[in-house]
Amino acid sequence: MEIKRICCIGAGYVGGPTMAVIAQKCPHIKVTVVDLNEKRIAAWNDVNTDNIPVYEPGLSDVVAAARGRNLFFSTEVDKAIAEADMIFISVNTPTKTYGVGKGMAADLKYIELCARQIARVAKTDKIVVEKSTLPVRTASAIKDILDHTGNGVQFQILSNPEFLAEGTAVQDLFAPDRVLIGGDTTPEGQKAIQALVDIYANWVPKDRILTTNVWSSELSKLTANAFLAQRVSSINAMSELCEKTGADVNEVARAIGMDSRIGPKFLKSSVGFGGSCFQKDILNLVYIAKSYGLNEVADYWEQVIIMNDHQKRRFAKNIISTLYNTVSGKKITFLGWAFKKDTNDTRESAAIYVADDLLSEQAHLSVYDPKVTEEQILADLNYLDTRSETENTKGIIVENNPYAACEGAHAIAVLTEWDEFKEYDWQKIYDSMLKPAFVFDGRNLLDKKALEKIGFVYQSIGS
Ligand code: NAD
Ligand code: UDX
């Protein structure tokens, strides 16, 4: 079966970049990305592609090349569904905030709404692809809904989880380590798998396209994120021990990373991992394990989150204790708010939690991030609901100049590893600060020796 028209429901951090790359690599396929959020779609359609809603290096060029040719962004969801041969569901699947499984399970209401909308609108056979990260066995729920339309339309459901990381999305999509496609073992299921393999084969080498059954594919995504996050929590656990013993976590990471069985990647100790995926997916895994009565499995993975929460909290505590046990009325500058460099995404960023702890101690925060807006920073804090919106607004100033952000500060905390922070005139920053001038480097980013030479009291993670 040759796919000529694709619809993707959800124009977010995954749907937007993924579809832009498919459109660029497959000019013979018409790709329409739809979303209910009109503002977001308008931003994807902005004449100036620098204003698209997702910041990713290289993405605006990819969008500029394909948009209007075979890539379209629209709010007309029904129309795009009706036209398409293949429909990707790429909507958000956040942690539930209510009812059974609150704070743990994935909220699948948006997924179910999509399935019901497809069931209502589809008049021709469709392949429905799960692009969102979903609990294992979700495909059977989607199938149940789609198989009850009563109008004879045939649906095949595939699982095709996305492994891109933010900040490197375009590069990851152009040259993925692997593409994973799960489908039914029936002949029709295999035909559907082949149709999706053929799309990726336009640019991904065949030996990197893996096909499995649906359940393995769904579970592999949760497993991959759990393993990745576990590495960060493991090295962060060692960072605390390093601080007590005189070992240096960077040296330890290098020493173990050269063991080819361990490997060097994802061993950077930090203020704690953030992002929309790791925590949500592990909590979901824990919930699934518990629901099967696998309490030891659940406890094992929950520890990754417990360690991460501890790492964020102890970073804030260390700032307070180092600043003579009080930050009340003191100006503390945050360099970085995004959960990692090269993205404007702030979901679950460690910065939010560190800021919240410091605001509770009556610190005055000044924040500079090259890509995050003031509106977003305040929204992140207000979402926590620790104090009133007025109090948050009073406690925080967002600057668009890093030097202004640091002027008169008691301390600087580095929360995101943006490259530009390394290039600043640190002497100038030092001169403008109160003394002793402290730097708490939550990313082990800056040059300790150079900073100490200037006169800073410099503290990093894990040494
Ligand atoms: P997002 O919140 O950025 O985007 C989701 C979009 O879906 C939103 O714009 C929302 O308006 C839209 N939407 C929700 N319900 C809709 C509906 N019924 N009809 C039309 N549009 C609807 O989320 P995201 O970061 O792109 O993540 C999407 C999925 O991909 C999640 O399951 C996530 O776990 C997974 N994932 C994310 C990443 C990542 O790096 N962000 C990586 C891999 C997988
Ligand atoms: C992650 C997965 O990597 C990706 O495959 C999946 O599709 C989505 O979730 P993402 O969250 O975008 O991607 O970024 P990632 O690079 O994994 O970083 C996650 C968090 O861990 C960030 O806060 C990052 O700063 C932190 N991290 C990562 C560390 O603290 N140390 C490391 O060594 C690596």
Short mmCIF file of C-alpha atoms in Angstrom, two decimals, residues 326-332 358-359 361-365 408 410 434:
data_model
loop_
_atom_site.label_atom_id
_atom_site.label_comp_id
_atom_site.label_asym_id
_atom_site.label_seq_id
_atom_site.Cartn_x
_atom_site.Cartn_y
_atom_site.Cartn_z
CA THR A 326 19.50 32.65 54.84
CA VAL A 327 18.55 33.85 51.39
CA SER A 328 15.75 36.08 52.61
CA GLY A 329 15.89 39.33 50.64
CA LYS A 330 18.99 38.21 48.74
CA LYS A 331 19.24 38.45 44.98
CA ILE A 332 19.99 35.11 43.36
CA LEU A 358 14.26 29.55 47.14
CA LEU A 359 11.12 31.69 46.85
CA GLU A 361 12.87 31.17 51.70
CA GLN A 362 12.03 34.71 50.49
CA ALA A 363 14.89 34.99 48.00
CA HIS A 364 14.59 37.54 45.18
CA LEU A 365 15.19 35.73 41.91
CA GLY A 408 24.06 43.25 42.38
CA HIS A 410 24.67 37.60 46.00
CA LEU A 434 28.06 41.59 45.96
#
